[in-house]
Amino acid sequence: MILKMSSLVSMAMRQTPLTCSGHTRPVVDLAFSGITPYGYFLISACKDGKPMLRQGDTGDWIGTFLGHKGAVWGATLNKEATKAATAAADFTAKVWDAVTGDEVLTLAHKHIVKSVNFTEDSNCLLTGGNDKVLRIYDLGKPEAEPQEIAGHTSAIKKALWCNNDQQILSAAEDKTIRLWDKNTKEAVKTLSFDASVSSMEYIPDGEILVITYGRTIAFYSAHSLDLIKAVDAPASIHSASLHPEKDFFVAGGDDFKLYKYDYTTKEEMESYKGHFGPIHCVRFSPDGELYASGSEDGTLRLWQTAVGKTYGLWKCVLPEELSSENSEALYCPPAEIKA
Amino acid sequence: MKTPVSVLRLPSGPEPNSRGFDPSSPRFTALCSSSSSDDDDDDEEQQRLRSELRQRFLWTLSLMKHKLVQFDMHERVRMRARFGASDLDVLRLQVSELETPLGVQREALVRSQDVLACSFEL
């Protein structure tokens, strides 16, 4: 049996979450960009109306997008982290230059906007909100009227592009998730639940949909909307995220804790305390090395996937070496040990 | 007893007086085309106008002191009060004899983000 050095370290170490302060109200949504030549980035949506951009691996603040006049309910970045989009209670969705922080576009809606999502090529923006209508904006022709898709009977909470941006997945307060064809604007499939869906994450690689409702974290095929597997957590869950390599998933909700599960066995591996309020959103970074959580307590916290590994601001310190006088000798070699 | 993972430092937080997006960062300099002198002139003009507007706003706040001010809030709520002062970030306004739908509040702090408009006689 081979025990990885990293597993030995993890067993001896206690998770130290990194707290990102700056918001003054609950953090309700967060999103990572893809991996860019400058690393990856994180955007957080907050009820204080001031979404923030942070360096993804350290949590260092980069800038605040100023302009919204109400709570920001949704935020997203394009893959290259050159554009950001936000959805707010001031009845607008805004598109921003994520390098300069400048507001590029304001898209007026008829009610609170809850969700925004770019296509892979960043040319179109999907919005959804309390007016129950999905809208597709062509960012090359911002003055043109958006395409509209109606059908939901209650406020839309989340809307995502999927299946090569040919289809749209939307979750609403009407307790349904619907899969729409972008061209015909027809609902291809509908999933109904007993409870309102609290969150939805789409994993393009593998076409998996992660859905949370009540205490359940469920995984569906994004093509067929067939259930793959489901897990019940100890408390009501508001958000969950699947690791890029699909070995773990994390979830958080009402009891302020973050839960980490083995995706294959569905077993709960760890739970972490840290937040002082319910967790509203949780997402894995694009490289899977950390996950970020946003809470009612107004903070964002970064958590290590492999506890104790040297990454970002975390430094691997082997327990015996903590009392060593020669602190320069501290390192964590990725060796394997036979047991 | 598990040892907590060490950290080099805490994540840096927002700067108090700036919205960030440092123009000298490697990403900014690489991705943003350099501005021409025309852009610089525009920027200067914008900055001048911004300074002017900011000055007028601050003068208005100081003129409001001791005056009877009417606050227009959401849901068509209107409240009158005697204006005292604003805090540094203009987040809260200190007022006296605030006439609210629930009665008169001798001393109060009004959250400026909740105020749609305020008016007073010069």
CSV table of C-alpha atoms in Angstrom, one decimal:
chain,number,residue,atom,x,y,z
A,1,MET,CA,0.0,0.0,0.0
A,2,ILE,CA,1.4,3.4,-0.9
A,3,LEU,CA,0.5,6.3,1.3
A,4,LYS,CA,1.0,9.7,-0.3
A,5,MET,CA,3.0,12.2,1.7
A,6,SER,CA,0.2,14.7,1.2
A,7,SER,CA,-2.3,12.3,2.9
A,8,LEU,CA,0.0,11.9,5.9
A,9,VAL,CA,0.3,15.7,6.2
A,10,SER,CA,-3.5,16.1,5.8
A,11,MET,CA,-4.1,13.6,8.7
A,12,ALA,CA,-1.9,15.7,11.0
A,13,MET,CA,-3.1,19.1,10.0
A,14,ARG,CA,-6.1,21.2,10.8
A,15,GLN,CA,-7.7,23.2,8.1
A,16,THR,CA,-6.9,27.0,8.3
A,17,PRO,CA,-9.5,28.9,6.2
A,18,LEU,CA,-8.4,32.2,4.8
A,19,THR,CA,-10.9,34.9,5.5
A,20,CYS,CA,-11.5,37.6,2.9
A,21,SER,CA,-13.1,40.6,4.5
A,22,GLY,CA,-14.3,43.8,2.8
A,23,HIS,CA,-18.0,43.2,2.2
A,24,THR,CA,-20.3,44.7,4.8
A,25,ARG,CA,-23.4,42.6,4.1
A,26,PRO,CA,-24.1,38.9,3.2
A,27,VAL,CA,-22.2,37.4,0.3
A,28,VAL,CA,-24.8,35.7,-1.8
A,29,ASP,CA,-22.9,34.5,-4.9
A,30,LEU,CA,-19.4,33.8,-6.1
A,31,ALA,CA,-17.8,32.6,-9.3
A,32,PHE,CA,-14.3,31.7,-10.4
A,33,SER,CA,-12.8,32.5,-13.8
A,34,GLY,CA,-10.9,29.9,-15.8
A,35,ILE,CA,-7.1,29.7,-15.5
A,36,THR,CA,-5.5,32.6,-17.3
A,37,PRO,CA,-1.8,33.6,-17.8
A,38,TYR,CA,-2.2,35.8,-14.7
A,39,GLY,CA,-3.7,33.0,-12.5
A,40,TYR,CA,-7.4,32.7,-11.8
A,41,PHE,CA,-9.8,35.1,-10.3
A,42,LEU,CA,-12.9,35.2,-8.1
A,43,ILE,CA,-15.9,37.5,-8.1
A,44,SER,CA,-18.2,37.9,-5.2
A,45,ALA,CA,-21.8,39.2,-5.2
A,46,CYS,CA,-22.9,41.0,-2.0
A,47,LYS,CA,-26.0,42.6,-0.7
A,48,ASP,CA,-24.0,45.8,-0.1
A,49,GLY,CA,-24.2,46.4,-3.8
A,50,LYS,CA,-20.4,46.3,-4.4
A,51,PRO,CA,-19.2,43.1,-6.1
A,52,MET,CA,-15.5,42.5,-5.7
A,53,LEU,CA,-12.8,40.9,-7.8
A,54,ARG,CA,-10.1,38.9,-6.0
A,55,GLN,CA,-7.0,37.0,-7.0
A,56,GLY,CA,-8.3,33.4,-6.9
A,57,ASP,CA,-5.5,31.6,-5.2
A,58,THR,CA,-4.8,34.1,-2.5
A,59,GLY,CA,-8.0,35.9,-1.9
A,60,ASP,CA,-6.2,39.3,-2.3
A,61,TRP,CA,-8.6,42.1,-3.3
A,62,ILE,CA,-8.0,43.5,-6.7
A,63,GLY,CA,-10.9,45.9,-7.1
A,64,THR,CA,-14.6,46.7,-6.5
A,65,PHE,CA,-17.1,47.2,-9.3
A,66,LEU,CA,-18.9,50.4,-8.4
A,67,GLY,CA,-22.2,51.4,-9.9
A,68,HIS,CA,-25.1,49.2,-8.8
A,69,LYS,CA,-27.7,50.9,-6.6
A,70,GLY,CA,-29.0,47.8,-4.9
A,71,ALA,CA,-28.0,44.4,-3.6
A,72,VAL,CA,-26.1,42.3,-6.1
A,73,TRP,CA,-27.6,38.9,-6.3
A,74,GLY,CA,-25.5,37.2,-9.0
A,75,ALA,CA,-22.0,37.7,-10.3
A,76,THR,CA,-19.9,35.9,-12.9
A,77,LEU,CA,-16.6,36.2,-14.8
A,78,ASN,CA,-15.8,35.0,-18.3
A,79,LYS,CA,-13.2,32.3,-18.8
A,80,GLU,CA,-10.4,34.8,-19.4
A,81,ALA,CA,-11.4,37.0,-16.5
A,82,THR,CA,-11.5,40.0,-18.9
A,83,LYS,CA,-15.2,40.5,-18.4
A,84,ALA,CA,-17.5,40.4,-15.4
A,85,ALA,CA,-21.3,40.5,-15.2
A,86,THR,CA,-23.5,41.2,-12.2
A,87,ALA,CA,-27.2,40.9,-11.5
A,88,ALA,CA,-28.8,43.3,-9.0
A,89,ALA,CA,-31.9,44.4,-7.1
A,90,ASP,CA,-31.8,47.7,-8.9
A,91,PHE,CA,-33.4,45.9,-11.9
A,92,THR,CA,-30.2,45.9,-13.9
A,93,ALA,CA,-27.6,43.5,-15.1
A,94,LYS,CA,-24.2,45.1,-15.7
A,95,VAL,CA,-21.3,44.0,-17.8
A,96,TRP,CA,-17.8,45.2,-16.6
A,97,ASP,CA,-14.3,45.3,-17.9
A,98,ALA,CA,-12.7,43.0,-15.3
A,99,VAL,CA,-9.2,44.5,-15.9
A,100,THR,CA,-10.0,48.2,-15.5
A,101,GLY,CA,-13.1,47.8,-13.3
A,102,ASP,CA,-15.0,50.1,-15.7
A,103,GLU,CA,-18.7,49.6,-16.3
A,104,VAL,CA,-19.2,48.6,-19.9
A,105,LEU,CA,-22.9,48.0,-20.2
A,106,THR,CA,-26.1,48.4,-18.2
A,107,LEU,CA,-29.0,46.2,-19.2
A,108,ALA,CA,-32.3,47.4,-17.9
A,109,HIS,CA,-34.8,44.8,-16.7
A,110,LYS,CA,-38.4,44.9,-15.4
A,111,HIS,CA,-37.6,43.4,-12.0
A,112,ILE,CA,-34.8,42.2,-9.7
A,113,VAL,CA,-32.2,40.3,-11.7
A,114,LYS,CA,-30.8,37.3,-10.0
A,115,SER,CA,-28.5,35.5,-12.4
A,116,VAL,CA,-26.0,36.2,-15.1
A,117,ASN,CA,-23.9,33.8,-17.3
A,118,PHE,CA,-21.6,34.3,-20.2
A,119,THR,CA,-21.3,31.9,-23.2
A,120,GLU,CA,-17.9,30.3,-23.6
A,121,ASP,CA,-16.9,32.9,-26.2
A,122,SER,CA,-18.1,35.7,-24.0
A,123,ASN,CA,-20.3,37.1,-26.8
A,124,CYS,CA,-23.7,36.5,-25.2
A,125,LEU,CA,-25.0,37.1,-21.7
A,126,LEU,CA,-27.9,35.1,-20.2
A,127,THR,CA,-29.9,36.8,-17.5
A,128,GLY,CA,-32.8,35.6,-15.3
A,129,GLY,CA,-34.7,37.1,-12.4
A,130,ASN,CA,-37.9,37.9,-10.7
A,131,ASP,CA,-39.8,38.8,-13.9
A,132,LYS,CA,-39.7,35.0,-14.7
A,133,VAL,CA,-38.2,35.6,-18.2
A,134,LEU,CA,-34.8,34.4,-19.5
A,135,ARG,CA,-33.0,36.9,-21.7
A,136,ILE,CA,-30.2,36.4,-24.1
A,137,TYR,CA,-28.2,39.6,-24.9
A,138,ASP,CA,-25.8,39.8,-27.8
A,139,LEU,CA,-22.9,41.8,-26.3
A,140,GLY,CA,-21.8,42.8,-29.8
A,141,LYS,CA,-25.1,44.5,-30.4
A,142,PRO,CA,-26.1,45.8,-26.9
A,143,GLU,CA,-28.8,48.2,-28.2
A,144,ALA,CA,-30.7,45.3,-29.8
A,145,GLU,CA,-33.6,43.8,-27.9
A,146,PRO,CA,-32.6,40.5,-26.2
A,147,GLN,CA,-34.1,37.2,-27.1
A,148,GLU,CA,-36.6,36.2,-24.5
A,149,ILE,CA,-37.6,32.8,-23.2
A,150,ALA,CA,-40.8,32.6,-21.1
A,151,GLY,CA,-42.3,29.7,-19.3
A,152,HIS,CA,-41.3,29.7,-15.6
A,153,THR,CA,-44.2,30.6,-13.4
A,154,SER,CA,-42.1,32.1,-10.6
A,155,ALA,CA,-38.9,34.0,-10.1
A,156,ILE,CA,-35.8,32.6,-11.8
A,157,LYS,CA,-33.0,32.0,-9.3
A,158,LYS,CA,-30.2,30.7,-11.6
A,159,ALA,CA,-29.8,30.4,-15.4
A,160,LEU,CA,-26.8,28.7,-17.0
A,161,TRP,CA,-25.6,28.0,-20.5
A,162,CYS,CA,-24.9,24.3,-21.1
A,163,ASN,CA,-24.2,21.7,-23.8
A,164,ASN,CA,-21.9,23.9,-25.9
A,165,ASP,CA,-24.1,27.0,-25.3
A,166,GLN,CA,-26.8,25.4,-27.3
A,167,GLN,CA,-29.1,24.9,-24.4
A,168,ILE,CA,-30.0,26.7,-21.2
A,169,LEU,CA,-30.7,25.4,-17.7
A,170,SER,CA,-32.8,27.5,-15.4
A,171,ALA,CA,-34.0,26.9,-11.8
A,172,ALA,CA,-36.9,28.9,-10.4
A,173,GLU,CA,-39.0,29.4,-7.3
A,174,ASP,CA,-41.7,27.3,-9.1
A,175,LYS,CA,-39.7,24.3,-7.9
A,176,THR,CA,-38.7,23.3,-11.4
A,177,ILE,CA,-35.5,23.1,-13.4
A,178,ARG,CA,-36.0,23.4,-17.1
A,179,LEU,CA,-33.7,22.6,-20.0
A,180,TRP,CA,-34.3,24.9,-23.0
A,181,ASP,CA,-33.2,24.9,-26.6
A,182,LYS,CA,-31.6,28.2,-27.3
A,183,ASN,CA,-32.8,28.3,-30.9
A,184,THR,CA,-36.4,27.1,-30.6
A,185,LYS,CA,-36.8,28.6,-27.1
A,186,GLU,CA,-38.8,25.6,-26.2
A,187,ALA,CA,-38.4,23.6,-23.0
A,188,VAL,CA,-36.8,20.3,-23.9
A,189,LYS,CA,-37.1,18.8,-20.4
A,190,THR,CA,-38.5,19.8,-17.0
A,191,LEU,CA,-37.5,18.5,-13.6
A,192,SER,CA,-39.9,19.0,-10.7
A,193,PHE,CA,-39.0,19.0,-7.0
A,194,ASP,CA,-40.9,19.2,-3.7
A,195,ALA,CA,-38.8,22.0,-2.5
A,196,SER,CA,-37.3,25.1,-4.1
A,197,VAL,CA,-33.9,24.4,-5.7
A,198,SER,CA,-31.3,26.5,-3.7
A,199,SER,CA,-28.4,26.2,-6.1
A,200,MET,CA,-27.2,24.8,-9.4
A,201,GLU,CA,-23.7,24.3,-10.9
A,202,TYR,CA,-23.0,23.0,-14.4
A,203,ILE,CA,-19.7,21.0,-15.0
A,204,PRO,CA,-19.1,21.1,-18.8
A,205,ASP,CA,-16.4,18.4,-18.6
A,206,GLY,CA,-18.6,15.4,-18.0
A,207,GLU,CA,-21.9,17.3,-18.5
A,208,ILE,CA,-22.9,17.1,-14.9
A,209,LEU,CA,-25.4,19.3,-13.1
A,210,VAL,CA,-25.1,19.7,-9.3
A,211,ILE,CA,-28.3,20.7,-7.7
A,212,THR,CA,-29.2,21.4,-4.1
A,213,TYR,CA,-32.6,21.5,-2.4
A,214,GLY,CA,-33.6,21.0,1.2
A,215,ARG,CA,-30.8,18.9,2.7
A,216,THR,CA,-30.1,17.1,-0.6
A,217,ILE,CA,-27.1,17.5,-2.9
A,218,ALA,CA,-28.0,15.8,-6.2
A,219,PHE,CA,-26.1,15.1,-9.4
A,220,TYR,CA,-27.8,14.9,-12.8
A,221,SER,CA,-26.7,14.4,-16.4
A,222,ALA,CA,-27.0,17.8,-18.0
A,223,HIS,CA,-28.1,16.1,-21.3
A,224,SER,CA,-30.8,13.8,-20.2
A,225,LEU,CA,-31.6,15.3,-16.8
A,226,ASP,CA,-31.4,11.8,-15.4
A,227,LEU,CA,-30.4,11.4,-11.8
A,228,ILE,CA,-26.8,10.1,-11.3
A,229,LYS,CA,-26.7,10.1,-7.5
A,230,ALA,CA,-28.0,12.1,-4.5
A,231,VAL,CA,-26.7,12.6,-0.9
A,232,ASP,CA,-28.5,14.0,2.1
A,233,ALA,CA,-26.5,16.3,4.4
A,234,PRO,CA,-27.1,16.9,8.2
A,235,ALA,CA,-28.5,20.4,7.6
A,236,SER,CA,-30.4,22.4,4.9
A,237,ILE,CA,-27.9,23.0,2.1
A,238,HIS,CA,-27.7,26.3,0.1
A,239,SER,CA,-24.9,25.5,-2.3
A,240,ALA,CA,-22.6,22.7,-3.4
A,241,SER,CA,-19.7,22.3,-5.8
A,242,LEU,CA,-18.1,19.3,-7.5
A,243,HIS,CA,-14.3,19.1,-7.7
A,244,PRO,CA,-13.0,19.3,-11.3
A,245,GLU,CA,-11.6,15.8,-11.1
A,246,LYS,CA,-14.8,14.6,-9.6
A,247,ASP,CA,-13.3,13.0,-6.5
A,248,PHE,CA,-14.9,15.3,-4.0
A,249,PHE,CA,-17.8,17.7,-3.6
A,250,VAL,CA,-18.3,20.3,-1.0
A,251,ALA,CA,-21.6,21.7,0.4
A,252,GLY,CA,-22.6,24.4,2.9
A,253,GLY,CA,-25.9,25.8,4.2
A,254,ASP,CA,-27.9,26.6,7.3
A,255,ASP,CA,-25.7,25.2,10.1
A,256,PHE,CA,-22.7,27.4,9.1
A,257,LYS,CA,-20.5,24.4,8.3
A,258,LEU,CA,-18.8,23.2,5.2
A,259,TYR,CA,-19.1,19.5,4.4
A,260,LYS,CA,-16.7,17.6,2.2
A,261,TYR,CA,-17.8,14.3,0.6
A,262,ASP,CA,-16.2,11.6,-1.4
A,263,TYR,CA,-18.1,11.7,-4.8
A,264,THR,CA,-17.6,8.0,-5.5
A,265,THR,CA,-18.7,6.6,-2.2
A,266,LYS,CA,-21.0,9.5,-1.1
A,267,GLU,CA,-19.4,9.4,2.3
A,268,GLU,CA,-18.9,12.5,4.4
A,269,MET,CA,-15.2,12.9,4.8
A,270,GLU,CA,-14.9,16.1,6.8
A,271,SER,CA,-16.8,19.1,8.1
A,272,TYR,CA,-15.4,22.5,8.9
A,273,LYS,CA,-16.6,25.2,11.1
A,274,GLY,CA,-15.5,28.8,10.5
A,275,HIS,CA,-18.3,30.9,9.2
A,276,PHE,CA,-20.6,32.9,11.6
A,277,GLY,CA,-23.6,32.6,9.5
A,278,PRO,CA,-25.4,30.4,7.0
A,279,ILE,CA,-23.3,29.6,3.9
A,280,HIS,CA,-24.9,30.9,0.7
A,281,CYS,CA,-22.5,29.8,-2.0
A,282,VAL,CA,-19.5,27.5,-2.4
A,283,ARG,CA,-17.4,26.8,-5.4
A,284,PHE,CA,-14.2,24.9,-6.3
A,285,SER,CA,-11.4,26.8,-8.0
A,286,PRO,CA,-10.7,25.8,-11.6
A,287,ASP,CA,-7.6,23.9,-10.5
A,288,GLY,CA,-9.4,22.2,-7.7
A,289,GLU,CA,-6.8,23.2,-5.1
A,290,LEU,CA,-9.2,25.2,-3.0
A,291,TYR,CA,-12.8,26.1,-2.7
A,292,ALA,CA,-14.4,29.4,-1.7
A,293,SER,CA,-17.5,29.9,0.4
A,294,GLY,CA,-19.6,33.1,0.8
A,295,SER,CA,-21.8,33.6,3.9
A,296,GLU,CA,-24.5,35.6,5.6
A,297,ASP,CA,-21.6,36.8,7.9
A,298,GLY,CA,-20.3,39.0,5.1
A,299,THR,CA,-17.1,37.1,4.5
A,300,LEU,CA,-15.6,34.9,1.8
A,301,ARG,CA,-13.4,32.1,3.0
A,302,LEU,CA,-10.9,30.0,1.1
A,303,TRP,CA,-10.4,26.3,2.1
A,304,GLN,CA,-7.7,23.9,1.0
A,305,THR,CA,-8.7,20.7,-0.8
A,306,ALA,CA,-5.5,19.0,0.4
A,307,VAL,CA,-5.1,20.3,3.9
A,308,GLY,CA,-1.5,21.2,4.7
A,309,LYS,CA,-0.3,21.5,1.1
A,310,THR,CA,1.8,24.5,0.2
A,311,TYR,CA,-0.4,26.5,-2.1
A,312,GLY,CA,-1.3,30.2,-2.4
A,313,LEU,CA,-0.9,31.7,1.1
A,314,TRP,CA,-0.9,28.3,2.9
A,315,LYS,CA,2.5,26.9,3.8
A,316,CYS,CA,3.2,23.2,4.4
A,317,VAL,CA,4.9,22.8,7.8
A,318,LEU,CA,5.6,19.2,8.9
A,319,PRO,CA,4.6,18.8,12.6
A,320,GLU,CA,8.1,17.7,13.8
A,321,GLU,CA,9.7,20.7,12.1
A,322,LEU,CA,7.5,23.3,13.9
A,323,SER,CA,9.8,23.2,16.9
A,324,SER,CA,12.9,23.2,14.8
A,325,GLU,CA,15.2,26.2,15.2
A,326,ASN,CA,16.1,26.2,11.6
A,327,SER,CA,12.9,27.5,10.1
A,328,GLU,CA,14.4,27.7,6.6
A,329,ALA,CA,14.4,24.0,6.4
A,330,LEU,CA,10.6,23.9,6.2
A,331,TYR,CA,9.3,22.4,3.0
A,332,CYS,CA,6.9,19.7,1.9
A,333,PRO,CA,8.3,17.4,-0.7
A,334,PRO,CA,5.7,15.5,-2.7
A,335,ALA,CA,7.3,12.1,-2.1
A,336,GLU,CA,5.5,8.8,-1.8
A,337,ILE,CA,6.1,6.5,1.2
A,338,LYS,CA,5.4,2.7,1.1
A,339,ALA,CA,3.5,1.5,4.2
B,1,MET,CA,-4.3,17.4,18.7
B,2,LYS,CA,-4.0,18.5,15.1
B,3,THR,CA,-1.7,21.4,14.2
B,4,PRO,CA,-3.4,24.2,12.2
B,5,VAL,CA,-1.9,24.8,8.7
B,6,SER,CA,0.4,27.8,8.7
B,7,VAL,CA,-0.3,30.8,6.5
B,8,LEU,CA,2.2,33.3,5.1
B,9,ARG,CA,-0.2,36.2,5.7
B,10,LEU,CA,-3.9,37.0,5.5
B,11,PRO,CA,-5.5,37.9,2.1
B,12,SER,CA,-5.3,41.7,1.5
B,13,GLY,CA,-8.5,43.6,1.8
B,14,PRO,CA,-9.9,46.6,-0.1
B,15,GLU,CA,-8.2,49.9,0.1
B,16,PRO,CA,-10.4,52.5,1.8
B,17,ASN,CA,-10.2,55.3,-0.7
B,18,SER,CA,-9.8,53.4,-4.0
B,19,ARG,CA,-11.9,51.1,-6.1
B,20,GLY,CA,-8.7,49.2,-7.0
B,21,PHE,CA,-7.8,47.7,-10.4
B,22,ASP,CA,-4.2,48.9,-10.1
B,23,PRO,CA,-3.1,50.3,-13.5
B,24,SER,CA,0.5,49.3,-12.8
B,25,SER,CA,-0.4,45.6,-12.3
B,26,PRO,CA,1.1,43.3,-14.9
B,27,ARG,CA,-2.3,42.2,-16.1
B,28,PHE,CA,-3.5,45.8,-16.6
B,29,THR,CA,-0.4,46.9,-18.5
B,30,ALA,CA,-0.5,43.9,-20.7
B,31,LEU,CA,-4.2,43.8,-21.5
B,32,CYS,CA,-5.1,47.5,-21.7
B,33,SER,CA,-3.9,49.5,-24.8
B,34,SER,CA,-1.9,52.5,-23.8
B,35,SER,CA,-3.9,55.7,-23.8
B,36,SER,CA,-3.3,58.4,-26.3
B,37,SER,CA,-2.9,62.1,-25.3
B,38,ASP,CA,-6.5,62.6,-26.4
B,39,ASP,CA,-7.6,60.1,-23.8
B,40,ASP,CA,-5.4,61.9,-21.2
B,41,ASP,CA,-7.2,65.2,-22.0
B,42,ASP,CA,-10.6,63.5,-21.6
B,43,ASP,CA,-9.5,62.0,-18.3
B,44,GLU,CA,-8.4,65.3,-17.0
B,45,GLU,CA,-11.6,67.0,-18.0
B,46,GLN,CA,-13.6,64.1,-16.4
B,47,GLN,CA,-11.6,64.5,-13.2
B,48,ARG,CA,-12.1,68.2,-13.1
B,49,LEU,CA,-15.9,67.8,-13.5
B,50,ARG,CA,-15.9,65.1,-10.8
B,51,SER,CA,-14.0,67.3,-8.4
B,52,GLU,CA,-16.4,70.1,-9.1
B,53,LEU,CA,-19.4,67.9,-8.5
B,54,ARG,CA,-17.9,66.5,-5.3
B,55,GLN,CA,-17.2,70.0,-4.0
B,56,ARG,CA,-20.8,71.1,-4.7
B,57,PHE,CA,-22.1,68.0,-2.9
B,58,LEU,CA,-19.9,68.7,0.2
B,59,TRP,CA,-21.0,72.4,0.2
B,60,THR,CA,-24.6,71.2,0.2
B,61,LEU,CA,-24.0,69.0,3.1
B,62,SER,CA,-22.5,71.8,5.1
B,63,LEU,CA,-25.3,74.2,4.2
B,64,MET,CA,-27.9,71.6,5.4
B,65,LYS,CA,-26.6,71.9,9.0
B,66,HIS,CA,-29.4,72.9,11.4
B,67,LYS,CA,-31.9,73.2,8.6
B,68,LEU,CA,-35.3,71.4,8.3
B,69,VAL,CA,-34.7,68.7,5.7
B,70,GLN,CA,-37.3,66.4,4.0
B,71,PHE,CA,-36.1,62.9,3.3
B,72,ASP,CA,-37.9,60.9,0.5
B,73,MET,CA,-37.6,57.2,1.2
B,74,HIS,CA,-39.0,54.0,-0.4
B,75,GLU,CA,-42.7,53.2,-0.3
B,76,ARG,CA,-43.5,56.9,-0.7
B,77,VAL,CA,-42.4,57.6,2.9
B,78,ARG,CA,-41.4,61.1,3.6
B,79,MET,CA,-39.8,62.2,6.8
B,80,ARG,CA,-38.8,65.6,8.0
B,81,ALA,CA,-35.9,66.2,10.4
B,82,ARG,CA,-33.4,68.8,11.5
B,83,PHE,CA,-30.2,67.9,9.9
B,84,GLY,CA,-27.1,67.6,12.0
B,85,ALA,CA,-24.2,66.1,10.2
B,86,SER,CA,-23.0,63.3,7.9
B,87,ASP,CA,-20.3,60.8,8.7
B,88,LEU,CA,-17.0,60.7,6.7
B,89,ASP,CA,-18.2,58.2,4.1
B,90,VAL,CA,-21.7,59.7,3.9
B,91,LEU,CA,-23.1,56.4,5.0
B,92,ARG,CA,-25.1,57.8,8.0
B,93,LEU,CA,-26.8,61.1,8.6
B,94,GLN,CA,-27.2,62.4,12.1
B,95,VAL,CA,-30.6,64.2,12.5
B,96,SER,CA,-32.8,65.5,15.3
B,97,GLU,CA,-36.6,65.5,15.7
B,98,LEU,CA,-37.1,62.9,13.0
B,99,GLU,CA,-40.8,62.7,12.0
B,100,THR,CA,-41.3,59.0,11.2
B,101,PRO,CA,-44.6,57.2,10.4
B,102,LEU,CA,-44.2,55.7,13.9
B,103,GLY,CA,-43.7,58.9,15.8
B,104,VAL,CA,-41.1,61.6,16.4
B,105,GLN,CA,-37.5,60.4,17.1
B,106,ARG,CA,-35.6,62.9,19.2
B,107,GLU,CA,-32.2,61.8,17.9
B,108,ALA,CA,-31.6,59.4,15.0
B,109,LEU,CA,-29.1,58.2,12.4
B,110,VAL,CA,-30.6,57.8,8.9
B,111,ARG,CA,-28.9,55.3,6.6
B,112,SER,CA,-28.0,57.4,3.6
B,113,GLN,CA,-28.3,54.4,1.2
B,114,ASP,CA,-32.0,54.2,2.0
B,115,VAL,CA,-32.6,57.9,1.1
B,116,LEU,CA,-33.9,58.5,-2.4
B,117,ALA,CA,-33.8,62.3,-2.2
B,118,CYS,CA,-33.5,65.0,0.4
B,119,SER,CA,-34.6,68.6,0.1
B,120,PHE,CA,-34.4,71.8,2.1
B,121,GLU,CA,-34.9,75.5,1.8
B,122,LEU,CA,-31.7,77.5,1.5
